[in-house]
Coordinates of N, CA, C and O in Angstrom, one line a residue:
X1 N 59.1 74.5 108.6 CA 57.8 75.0 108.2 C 56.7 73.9 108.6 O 56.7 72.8 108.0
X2 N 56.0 74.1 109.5 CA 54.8 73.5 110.4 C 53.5 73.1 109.5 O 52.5 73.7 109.9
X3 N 53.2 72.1 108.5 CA 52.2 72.1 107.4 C 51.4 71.0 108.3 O 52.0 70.4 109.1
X4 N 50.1 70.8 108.0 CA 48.8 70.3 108.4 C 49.0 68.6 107.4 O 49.2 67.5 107.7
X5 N 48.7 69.5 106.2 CA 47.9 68.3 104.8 C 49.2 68.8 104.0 O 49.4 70.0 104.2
X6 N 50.0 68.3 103.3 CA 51.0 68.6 102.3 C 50.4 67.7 100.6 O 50.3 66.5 100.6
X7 N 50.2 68.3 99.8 CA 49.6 67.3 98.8 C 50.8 67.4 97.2 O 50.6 68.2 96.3
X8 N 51.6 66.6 97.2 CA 52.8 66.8 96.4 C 52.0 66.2 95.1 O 52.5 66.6 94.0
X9 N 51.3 65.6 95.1 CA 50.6 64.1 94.2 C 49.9 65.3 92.9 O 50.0 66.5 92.8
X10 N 49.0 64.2 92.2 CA 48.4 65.1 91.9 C 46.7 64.6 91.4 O 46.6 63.4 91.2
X11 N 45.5 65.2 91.1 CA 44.2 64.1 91.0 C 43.9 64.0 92.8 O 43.1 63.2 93.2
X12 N 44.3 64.7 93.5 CA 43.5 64.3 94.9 C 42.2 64.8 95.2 O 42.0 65.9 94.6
X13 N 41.3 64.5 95.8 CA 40.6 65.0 96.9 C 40.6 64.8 97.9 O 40.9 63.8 98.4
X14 N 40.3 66.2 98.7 CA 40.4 66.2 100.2 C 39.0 66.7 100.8 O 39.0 67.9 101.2
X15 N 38.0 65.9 100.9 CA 36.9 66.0 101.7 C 36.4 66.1 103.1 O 36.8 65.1 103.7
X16 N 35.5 67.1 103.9 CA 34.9 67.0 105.0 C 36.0 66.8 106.1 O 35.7 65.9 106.9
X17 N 37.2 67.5 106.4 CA 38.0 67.3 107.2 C 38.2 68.6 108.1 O 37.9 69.6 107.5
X18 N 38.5 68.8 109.3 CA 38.6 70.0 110.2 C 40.6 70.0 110.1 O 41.3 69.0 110.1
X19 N 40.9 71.3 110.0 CA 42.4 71.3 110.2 C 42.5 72.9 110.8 O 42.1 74.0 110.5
X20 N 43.1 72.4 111.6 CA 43.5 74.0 113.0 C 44.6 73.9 113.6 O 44.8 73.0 114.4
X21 N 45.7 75.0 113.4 CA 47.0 74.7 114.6 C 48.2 74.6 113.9 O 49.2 74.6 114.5
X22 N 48.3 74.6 112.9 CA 49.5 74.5 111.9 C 50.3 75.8 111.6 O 49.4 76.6 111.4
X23 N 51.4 76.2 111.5 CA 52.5 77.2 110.5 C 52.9 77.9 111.5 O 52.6 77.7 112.6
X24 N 53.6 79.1 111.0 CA 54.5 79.8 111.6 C 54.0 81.3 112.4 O 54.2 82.2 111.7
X25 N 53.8 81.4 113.0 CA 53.6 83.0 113.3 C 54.6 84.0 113.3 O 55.7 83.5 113.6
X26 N 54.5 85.3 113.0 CA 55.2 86.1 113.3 C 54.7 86.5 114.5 O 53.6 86.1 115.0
X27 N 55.9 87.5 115.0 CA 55.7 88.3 116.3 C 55.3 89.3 116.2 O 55.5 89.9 117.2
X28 N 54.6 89.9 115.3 CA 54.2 91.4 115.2 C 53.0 91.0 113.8 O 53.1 90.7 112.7
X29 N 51.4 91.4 114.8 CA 50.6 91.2 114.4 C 50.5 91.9 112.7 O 49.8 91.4 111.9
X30 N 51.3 92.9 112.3 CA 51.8 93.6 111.4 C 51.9 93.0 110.1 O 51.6 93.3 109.0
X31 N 52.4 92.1 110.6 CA 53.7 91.5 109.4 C 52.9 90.8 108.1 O 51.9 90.1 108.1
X32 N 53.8 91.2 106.8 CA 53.1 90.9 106.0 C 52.6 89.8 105.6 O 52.6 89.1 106.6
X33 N 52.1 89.1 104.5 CA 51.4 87.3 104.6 C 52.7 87.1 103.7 O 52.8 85.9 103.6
X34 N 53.2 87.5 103.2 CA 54.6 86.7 102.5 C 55.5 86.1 103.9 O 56.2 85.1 103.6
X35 N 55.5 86.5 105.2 CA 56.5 85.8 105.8 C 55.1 84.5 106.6 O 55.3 83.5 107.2
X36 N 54.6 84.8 106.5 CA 53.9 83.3 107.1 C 54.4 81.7 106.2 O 54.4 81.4 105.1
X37 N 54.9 81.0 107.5 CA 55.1 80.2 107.1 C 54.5 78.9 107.4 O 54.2 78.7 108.5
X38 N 54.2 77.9 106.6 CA 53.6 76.4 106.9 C 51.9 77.2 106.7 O 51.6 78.3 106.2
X39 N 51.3 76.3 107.4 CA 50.2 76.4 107.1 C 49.4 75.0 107.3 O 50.0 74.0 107.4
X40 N 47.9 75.0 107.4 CA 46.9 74.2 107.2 C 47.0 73.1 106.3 O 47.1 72.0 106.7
X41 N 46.7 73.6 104.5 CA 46.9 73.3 104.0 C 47.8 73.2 102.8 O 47.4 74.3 102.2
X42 N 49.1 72.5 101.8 CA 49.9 73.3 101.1 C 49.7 72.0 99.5 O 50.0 70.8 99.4
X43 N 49.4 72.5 99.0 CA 48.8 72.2 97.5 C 50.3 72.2 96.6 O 50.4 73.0 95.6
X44 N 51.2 71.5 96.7 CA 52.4 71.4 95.1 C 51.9 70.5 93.8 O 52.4 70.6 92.7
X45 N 51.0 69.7 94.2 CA 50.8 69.3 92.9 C 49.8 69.6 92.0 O 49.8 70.8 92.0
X46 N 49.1 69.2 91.2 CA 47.9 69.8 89.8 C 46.7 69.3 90.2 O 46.7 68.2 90.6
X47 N 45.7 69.9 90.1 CA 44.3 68.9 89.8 C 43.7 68.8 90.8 O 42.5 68.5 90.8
X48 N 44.4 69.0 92.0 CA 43.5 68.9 93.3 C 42.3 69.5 94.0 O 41.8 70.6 93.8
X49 N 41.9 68.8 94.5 CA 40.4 69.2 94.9 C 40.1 69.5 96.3 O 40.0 68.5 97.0
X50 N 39.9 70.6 97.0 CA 39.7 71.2 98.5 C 38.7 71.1 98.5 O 38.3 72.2 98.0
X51 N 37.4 70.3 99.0 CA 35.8 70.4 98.6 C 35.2 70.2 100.3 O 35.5 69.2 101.0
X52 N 34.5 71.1 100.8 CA 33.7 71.1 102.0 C 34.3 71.1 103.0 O 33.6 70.4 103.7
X53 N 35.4 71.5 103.9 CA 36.2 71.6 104.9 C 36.1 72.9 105.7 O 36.0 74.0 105.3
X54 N 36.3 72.2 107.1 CA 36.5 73.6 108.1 C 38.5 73.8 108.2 O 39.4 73.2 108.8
X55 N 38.2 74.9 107.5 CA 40.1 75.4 107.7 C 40.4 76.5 108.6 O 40.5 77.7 108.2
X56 N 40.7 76.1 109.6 CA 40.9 77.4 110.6 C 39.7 77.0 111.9 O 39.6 75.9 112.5
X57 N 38.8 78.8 112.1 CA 38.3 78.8 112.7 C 38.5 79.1 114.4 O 39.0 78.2 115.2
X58 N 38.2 80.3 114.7 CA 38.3 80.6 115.7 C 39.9 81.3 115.8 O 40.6 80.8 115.0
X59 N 40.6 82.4 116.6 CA 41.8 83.1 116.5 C 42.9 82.5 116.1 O 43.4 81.7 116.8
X60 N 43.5 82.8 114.7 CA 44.4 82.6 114.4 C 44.8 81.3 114.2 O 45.9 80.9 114.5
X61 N 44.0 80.5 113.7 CA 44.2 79.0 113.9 C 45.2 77.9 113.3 O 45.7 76.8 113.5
X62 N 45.3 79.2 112.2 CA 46.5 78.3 111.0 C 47.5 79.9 110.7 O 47.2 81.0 111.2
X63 N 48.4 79.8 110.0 CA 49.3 80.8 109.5 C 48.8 81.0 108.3 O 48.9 82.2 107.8
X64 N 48.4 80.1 107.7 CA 48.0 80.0 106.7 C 47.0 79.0 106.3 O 47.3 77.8 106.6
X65 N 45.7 79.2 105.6 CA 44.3 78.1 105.3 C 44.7 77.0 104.3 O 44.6 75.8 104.3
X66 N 45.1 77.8 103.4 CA 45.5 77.1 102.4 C 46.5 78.0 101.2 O 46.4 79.1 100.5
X67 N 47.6 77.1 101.4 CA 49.0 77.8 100.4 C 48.6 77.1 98.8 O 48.7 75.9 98.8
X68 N 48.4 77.4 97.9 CA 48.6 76.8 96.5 C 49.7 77.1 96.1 O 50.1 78.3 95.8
X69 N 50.7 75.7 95.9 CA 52.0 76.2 95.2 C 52.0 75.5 93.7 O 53.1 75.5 93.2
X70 N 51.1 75.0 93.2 CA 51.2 74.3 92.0 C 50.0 74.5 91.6 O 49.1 74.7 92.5
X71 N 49.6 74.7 89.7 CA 49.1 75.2 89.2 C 47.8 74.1 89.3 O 47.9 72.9 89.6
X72 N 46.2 74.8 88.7 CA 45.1 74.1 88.0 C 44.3 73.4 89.3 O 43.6 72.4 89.2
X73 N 44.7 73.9 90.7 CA 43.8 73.2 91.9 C 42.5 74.3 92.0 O 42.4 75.5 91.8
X74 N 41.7 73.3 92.5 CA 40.4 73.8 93.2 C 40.1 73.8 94.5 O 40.4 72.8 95.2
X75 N 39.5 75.0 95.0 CA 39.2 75.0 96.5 C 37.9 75.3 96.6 O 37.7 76.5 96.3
X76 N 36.8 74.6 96.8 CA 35.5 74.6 96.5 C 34.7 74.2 98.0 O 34.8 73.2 98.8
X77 N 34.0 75.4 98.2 CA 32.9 74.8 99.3 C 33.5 74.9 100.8 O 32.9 74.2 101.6
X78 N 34.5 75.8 101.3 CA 35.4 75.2 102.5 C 34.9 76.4 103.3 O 34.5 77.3 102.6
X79 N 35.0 76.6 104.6 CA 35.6 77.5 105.4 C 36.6 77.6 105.8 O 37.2 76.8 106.5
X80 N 36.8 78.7 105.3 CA 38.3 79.1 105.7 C 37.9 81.0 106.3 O 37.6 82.0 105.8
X81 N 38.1 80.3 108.1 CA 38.5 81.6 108.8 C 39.4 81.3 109.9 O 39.6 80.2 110.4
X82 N 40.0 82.4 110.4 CA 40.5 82.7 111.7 C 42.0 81.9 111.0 O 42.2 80.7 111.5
X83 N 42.6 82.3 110.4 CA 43.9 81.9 109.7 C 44.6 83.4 109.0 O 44.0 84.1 108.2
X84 N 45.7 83.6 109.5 CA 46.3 84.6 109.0 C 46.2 85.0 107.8 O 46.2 86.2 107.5
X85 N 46.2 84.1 106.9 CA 45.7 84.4 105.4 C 44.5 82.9 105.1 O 44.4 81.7 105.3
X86 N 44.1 83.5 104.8 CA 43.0 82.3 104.0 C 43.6 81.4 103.5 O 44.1 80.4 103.9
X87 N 43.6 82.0 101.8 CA 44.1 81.3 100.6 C 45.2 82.2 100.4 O 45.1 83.4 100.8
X88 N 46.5 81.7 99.5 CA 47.7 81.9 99.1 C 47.9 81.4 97.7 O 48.9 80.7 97.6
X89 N 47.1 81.7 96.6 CA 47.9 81.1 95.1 C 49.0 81.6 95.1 O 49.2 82.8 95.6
X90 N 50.0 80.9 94.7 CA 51.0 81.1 94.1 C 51.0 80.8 92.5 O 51.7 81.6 91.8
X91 N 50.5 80.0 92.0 CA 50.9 79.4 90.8 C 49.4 79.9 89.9 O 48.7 80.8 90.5
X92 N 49.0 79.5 88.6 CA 48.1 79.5 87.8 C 46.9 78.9 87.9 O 46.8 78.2 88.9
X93 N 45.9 79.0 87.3 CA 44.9 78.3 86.9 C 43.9 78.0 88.3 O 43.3 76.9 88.2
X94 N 43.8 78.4 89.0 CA 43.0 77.9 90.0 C 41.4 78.1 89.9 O 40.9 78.9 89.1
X95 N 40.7 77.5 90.5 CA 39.2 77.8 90.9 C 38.9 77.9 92.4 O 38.9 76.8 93.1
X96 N 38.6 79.6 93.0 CA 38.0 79.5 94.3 C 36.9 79.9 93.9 O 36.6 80.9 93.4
X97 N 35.6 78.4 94.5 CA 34.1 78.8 94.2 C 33.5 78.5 95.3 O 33.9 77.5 95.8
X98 N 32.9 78.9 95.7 CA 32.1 78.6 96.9 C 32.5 78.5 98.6 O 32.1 77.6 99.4
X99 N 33.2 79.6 98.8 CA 33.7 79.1 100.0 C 33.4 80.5 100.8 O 33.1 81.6 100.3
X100 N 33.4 80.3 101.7 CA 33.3 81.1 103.0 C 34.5 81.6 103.6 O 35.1 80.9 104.4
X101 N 34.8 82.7 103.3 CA 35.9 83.3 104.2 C 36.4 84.7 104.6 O 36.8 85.8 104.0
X102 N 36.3 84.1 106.2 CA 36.4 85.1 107.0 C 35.1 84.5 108.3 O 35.3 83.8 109.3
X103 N 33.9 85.0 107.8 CA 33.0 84.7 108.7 C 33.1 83.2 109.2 O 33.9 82.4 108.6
X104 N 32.3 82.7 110.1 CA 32.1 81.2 111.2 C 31.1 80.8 109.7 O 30.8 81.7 108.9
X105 N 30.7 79.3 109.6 CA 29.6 78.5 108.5 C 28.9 79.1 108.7 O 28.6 79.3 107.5
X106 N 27.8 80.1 109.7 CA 26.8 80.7 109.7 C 26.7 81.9 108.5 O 25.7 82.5 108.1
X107 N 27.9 82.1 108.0 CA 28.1 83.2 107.4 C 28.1 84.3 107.7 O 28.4 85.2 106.8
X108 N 27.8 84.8 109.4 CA 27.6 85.8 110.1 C 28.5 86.5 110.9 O 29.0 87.6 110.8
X109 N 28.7 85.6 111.9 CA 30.0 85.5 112.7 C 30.9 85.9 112.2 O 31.2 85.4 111.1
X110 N 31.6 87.1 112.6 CA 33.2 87.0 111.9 C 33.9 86.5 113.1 O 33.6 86.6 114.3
X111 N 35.5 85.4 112.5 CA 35.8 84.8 112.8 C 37.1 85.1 112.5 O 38.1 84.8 113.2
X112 N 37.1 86.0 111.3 CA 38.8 86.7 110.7 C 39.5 85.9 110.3 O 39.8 84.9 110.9
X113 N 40.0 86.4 108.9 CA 41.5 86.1 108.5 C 42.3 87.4 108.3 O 41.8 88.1 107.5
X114 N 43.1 87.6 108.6 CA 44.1 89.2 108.1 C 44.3 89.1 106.9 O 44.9 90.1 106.6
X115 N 44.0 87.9 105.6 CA 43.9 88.6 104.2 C 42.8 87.5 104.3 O 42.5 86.6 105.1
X116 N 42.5 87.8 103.1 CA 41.0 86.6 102.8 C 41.8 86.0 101.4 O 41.6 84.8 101.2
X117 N 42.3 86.4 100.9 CA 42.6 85.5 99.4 C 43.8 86.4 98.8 O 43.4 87.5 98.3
X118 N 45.1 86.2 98.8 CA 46.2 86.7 97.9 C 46.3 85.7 97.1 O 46.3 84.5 97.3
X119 N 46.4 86.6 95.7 CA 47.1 86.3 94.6 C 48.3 86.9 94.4 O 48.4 88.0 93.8
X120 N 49.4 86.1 94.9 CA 50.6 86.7 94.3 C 51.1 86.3 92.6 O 50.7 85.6 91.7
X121 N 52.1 87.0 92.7 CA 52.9 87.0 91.2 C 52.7 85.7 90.4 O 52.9 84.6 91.1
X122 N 52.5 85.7 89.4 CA 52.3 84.0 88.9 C 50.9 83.2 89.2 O 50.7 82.1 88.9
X123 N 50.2 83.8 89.7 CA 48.6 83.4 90.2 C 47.8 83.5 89.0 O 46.6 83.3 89.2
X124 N 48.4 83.9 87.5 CA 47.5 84.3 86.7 C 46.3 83.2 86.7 O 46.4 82.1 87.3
X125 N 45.3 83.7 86.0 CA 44.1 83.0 85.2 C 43.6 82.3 86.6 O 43.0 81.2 86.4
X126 N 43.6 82.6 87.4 CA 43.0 82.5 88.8 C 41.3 82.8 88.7 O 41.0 83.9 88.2
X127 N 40.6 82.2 88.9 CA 39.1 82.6 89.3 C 38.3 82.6 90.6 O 38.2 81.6 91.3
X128 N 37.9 83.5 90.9 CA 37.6 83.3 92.1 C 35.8 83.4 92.0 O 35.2 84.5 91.8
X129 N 35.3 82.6 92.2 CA 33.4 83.0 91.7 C 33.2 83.1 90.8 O 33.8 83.8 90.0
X130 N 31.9 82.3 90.4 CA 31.5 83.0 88.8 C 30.1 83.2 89.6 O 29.8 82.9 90.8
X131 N 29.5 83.6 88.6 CA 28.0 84.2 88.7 C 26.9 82.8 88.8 O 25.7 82.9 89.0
X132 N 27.4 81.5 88.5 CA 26.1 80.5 88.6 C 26.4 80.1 90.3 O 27.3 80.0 91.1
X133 N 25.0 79.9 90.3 CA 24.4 79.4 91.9 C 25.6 78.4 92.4 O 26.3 77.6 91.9
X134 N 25.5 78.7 93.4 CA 26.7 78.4 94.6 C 28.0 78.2 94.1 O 28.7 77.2 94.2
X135 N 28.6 79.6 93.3 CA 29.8 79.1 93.2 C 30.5 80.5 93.1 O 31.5 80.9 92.6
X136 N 29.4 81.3 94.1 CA 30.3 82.7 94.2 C 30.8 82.5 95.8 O 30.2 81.6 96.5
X137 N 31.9 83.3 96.3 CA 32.2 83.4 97.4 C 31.7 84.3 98.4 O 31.3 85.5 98.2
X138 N 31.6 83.6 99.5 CA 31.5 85.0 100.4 C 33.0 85.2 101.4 O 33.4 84.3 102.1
X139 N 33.6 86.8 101.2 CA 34.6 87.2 101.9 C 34.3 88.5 102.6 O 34.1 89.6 102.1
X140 N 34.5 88.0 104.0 CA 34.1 89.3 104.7 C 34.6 88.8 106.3 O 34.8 87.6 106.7
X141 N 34.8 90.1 106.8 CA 35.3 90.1 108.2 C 37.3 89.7 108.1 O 38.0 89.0 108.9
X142 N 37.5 90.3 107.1 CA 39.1 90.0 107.2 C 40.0 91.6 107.4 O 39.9 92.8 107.1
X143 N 40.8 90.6 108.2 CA 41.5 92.5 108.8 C 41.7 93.5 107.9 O 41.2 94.6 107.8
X144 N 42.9 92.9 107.3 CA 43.3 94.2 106.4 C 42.9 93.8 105.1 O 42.5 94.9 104.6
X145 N 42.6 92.5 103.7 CA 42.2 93.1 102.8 C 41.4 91.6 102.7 O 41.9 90.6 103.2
X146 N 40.4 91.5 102.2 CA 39.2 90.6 101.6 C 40.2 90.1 100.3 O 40.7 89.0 100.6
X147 N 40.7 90.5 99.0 CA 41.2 90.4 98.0 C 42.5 91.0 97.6 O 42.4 92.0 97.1
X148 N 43.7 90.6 97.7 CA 44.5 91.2 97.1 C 45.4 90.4 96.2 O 46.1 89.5 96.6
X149 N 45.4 91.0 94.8 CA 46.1 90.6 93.4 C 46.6 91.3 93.2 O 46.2 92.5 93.3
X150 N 48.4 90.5 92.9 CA 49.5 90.7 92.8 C 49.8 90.1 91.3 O 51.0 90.1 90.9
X151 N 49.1 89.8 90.8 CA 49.1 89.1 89.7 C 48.3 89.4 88.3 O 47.1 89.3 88.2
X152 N 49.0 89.8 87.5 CA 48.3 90.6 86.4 C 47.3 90.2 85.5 O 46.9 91.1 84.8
X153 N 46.7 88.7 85.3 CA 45.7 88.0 84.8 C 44.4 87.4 85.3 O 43.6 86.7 84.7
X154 N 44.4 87.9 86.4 CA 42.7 87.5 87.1 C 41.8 88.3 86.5 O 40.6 88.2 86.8

């Protein structure tokens, strides 16, 4: 599995960095975001912080933008497009605020991801935007779905 940033620790930040070119492809543009493998970025530990980063960008750049496999991380302020899936919680408690995905930083451009944000099983208590200034998302220009929860507490 082909990962960019792996963050096992926990208390990190990861600021102002470009990451493109990492994980696995399938052969059939089809295939669902559960077989993508590796990825851009992959989150196992708590607490961490994803704040202002270009993730992806441009066709297919990552398999994946960012995987959360450990609970209570933040992904705040990033672009994340042109990655077969954007974001991937797996685990609990997250905050997605402020991020861009799908379209280029312009906000205009679409740039694509084929999901923009899964919450799978165990993703509970996930947030994605609240209503105060700069900390709603924008998702748009993703192939097949902008949001999809798999997970019964969002």
């Amino acid at each position: 599995m082909e990962v960019g940033l792996e963050i096992q620790s926990n208390g990190n930040e990861v600021i102002g960095i470009s990451i493109t070119s990492f994980g696995t492809w399938p052969d059939s543009p089809d295939t669902p975001y559960m077989t993508l493998g590796g990825g851009a970025i992959l989150i196992t530990g708590t607490n961490n912080t994803i704040f202002g980063n270009r993730i992806g960008s441009g066709a297919w750049q990552n398999s994946v933008g960012v995987r959360i496999s450990g609970p209570g991380n933040n992904i705040v302020r990033n672009v994340i497009s042109g990655n077969g899936a954007g974001i991937i919680a797996e685990q609990s408690n997250n905050l997605i605020l402020g991020n861009i995905i799908g379209p280029d930083d312009d906000g205009i451009t679409a740039v694509h991801n084929r999901y923009g944000i899964v919450l799978d099983q165990g993703a509970d208590n996930t947030i994605i935007g609240t209503p105060a200034p700069g900390e709603d998302n924008l998702i748009s220009a993703n192939d097949y779905i902008g949001i999809l929860s798999l997970s019964d507490l969002n």
